[in-house]
Amino acid sequence: MARGLLSGKVAVVTGAASGIGAAVVERFLAEDARVIAVDLADQVPGPGVCTVTGDVADPATWRRVADLARTEYGRLDVLHSNASVVVRAPAHELSEHDWDRQIAVNLKATYLAIHDCVGLLREARGAVVLSSSVHALAGLPGHPAYAAAKGGLVALGRQLAVEYGPHVRVNTVLPGPILTSVWDDISESDRLRSAAATAAGRLGRPDEAAAAVTFLASDESSYITGACLVVDGGWTAVKDSA
Ligand SMILES: NC(=O)c1ccc[n+]([C@@H]2O[C@H](COP(=O)([O-])OP(=O)(O)OC[C@H]3O[C@@H](n4cnc5c(N)ncnc54)[C@H](O)[C@@H]3O)[C@@H](O)[C@H]2O)c1
C-alpha cells in the first residue's frame, strides 16, 4: 500500500473515537499526516495525534480546534467532518429534540467547522471531505432527520466547493453498510439481508471507507471537487425487483 500520501499535512477528523473516524485517523497517520482527533468521547493522544473532547454541534469546539491547529501546527490542510448521531423513529414518533439534535450534529456541525477553519484551509490550499450516507439517495424507514441531514450534506458539499474553489476542494463520501458500532443493535438476520442487498455480497469494513476518504483528502484527487463518492459495495446499484 502507498504511504506518505498526506506527508506534511495536518488533518482534523471528527467522530474520531470509533468506527470509520478511528479508521481514518489510523490511515491518515500511516500516510504521515498529523491529526487533530475530535470526539464527544475521551480519546488517548498518541504520536502525531492531538485530541479534542467536544461536541461538533457546539461552536466553542470549533474555536478550540481552529486555535489548536493555528498554535500547535500553524496550518490546517484537511477537514474530515464525520461525527454523526442517529435516532431511529418515523417522523410522527420522533421528538422535536431528537430531530434538532440530528440536524445539528449531522449537518450544522459542518457549517460551524467551515466557519472557523476555512481561513486556515484556504491558506493551505486544503481539502474537505464530508461524510454523508446512502440515506441521501434512498429512503429507509425510521430515518427522517438523519436522511434529511445527509441529503443536506450532499448539497452543502457542492455549495462549499463552489464557494471556496479554487483554494479548497470539497467532496463528500456516501458510505453504505459499513460494519461499525452503529450495527451493534442490528440483528444477525438483518445484517445478512443488508449484505445480500449489495453487489459485493458483504458489509464493508471501516478501513474501506477510510481508503476513499484518504483518496479525497490527498493530492491524488487534485482535480476532483464538488463530487460525491459512494462507498457501498454496490448497495445503491442493486434493485432486486422489477
Ligand atoms: N456505519 C455505517 O454503516 C454508515 C453508513 C452510512 C453512513 N455512515 C456515516 O459514516 C460516519 C461514521 O459512522 P460510524 O459508523 O463510524 O459511526 P460510529 O457511531 O461508530 O462513530 C461515530 C463517532 O462520532 C462521535 N460523535 C457522535 N456525536 C458527536 C458529537 N456531537 N460531537 C463529537 N463527536 C460525536 C461518537 O462518539 C463516535 O465516536 C457517520 O457520518 C455516519 O453517518 C456510516
Short mmCIF file of N, CA and C in Angstrom, two decimals, residues 3 6 44-45 60 63 67 77 83-84 103 109 117 136 201 239:
data_model
loop_
_atom_site.label_atom_id
_atom_site.label_comp_id
_atom_site.label_asym_id
_atom_site.label_seq_id
_atom_site.Cartn_x
_atom_site.Cartn_y
_atom_site.Cartn_z
N ARG A 3 2.38 4.81 0.86
CA ARG A 3 2.48 5.54 2.13
C ARG A 3 2.99 6.94 1.83
N LEU A 6 -0.19 11.84 2.64
CA LEU A 6 -0.56 13.07 3.37
C LEU A 6 0.65 13.65 4.11
N VAL A 44 -7.28 8.86 23.74
CA VAL A 44 -5.90 8.90 24.23
C VAL A 44 -5.03 9.51 23.12
N PRO A 45 -4.35 10.65 23.43
CA PRO A 45 -3.45 11.21 22.41
C PRO A 45 -2.27 10.26 22.20
N ALA A 60 -18.16 26.47 20.28
CA ALA A 60 -16.94 26.59 21.10
C ALA A 60 -15.93 25.50 20.74
N ARG A 63 -13.94 26.71 17.79
CA ARG A 63 -12.95 27.75 18.14
C ARG A 63 -11.70 27.09 18.72
N ASP A 67 -8.01 27.13 16.99
CA ASP A 67 -6.89 27.66 17.80
C ASP A 67 -5.76 26.65 17.90
N ASP A 77 -4.69 21.45 6.70
CA ASP A 77 -4.78 21.03 5.30
C ASP A 77 -6.03 20.23 4.98
N ALA A 83 -18.42 13.01 12.32
CA ALA A 83 -19.20 12.64 13.51
C ALA A 83 -20.68 12.61 13.18
N SER A 84 -21.38 11.67 13.77
CA SER A 84 -22.81 11.61 13.49
C SER A 84 -23.57 10.91 14.59
N ILE A 103 -30.06 17.07 13.22
CA ILE A 103 -29.72 18.08 12.21
C ILE A 103 -28.48 18.87 12.67
N ALA A 109 -23.01 21.05 12.08
CA ALA A 109 -21.61 20.98 12.53
C ALA A 109 -20.65 21.28 11.39
N CYS A 117 -12.73 27.25 10.35
CA CYS A 117 -11.50 26.61 9.82
C CYS A 117 -11.20 26.97 8.37
N ALA A 136 -28.87 9.56 1.79
CA ALA A 136 -29.11 10.76 0.97
C ALA A 136 -29.72 10.39 -0.38
N GLY A 201 -21.84 -8.40 -1.93
CA GLY A 201 -22.27 -9.58 -1.18
C GLY A 201 -21.81 -9.60 0.27
N LYS A 239 -31.12 -3.40 -7.43
CA LYS A 239 -32.57 -3.31 -7.22
C LYS A 239 -33.10 -4.68 -7.61
#
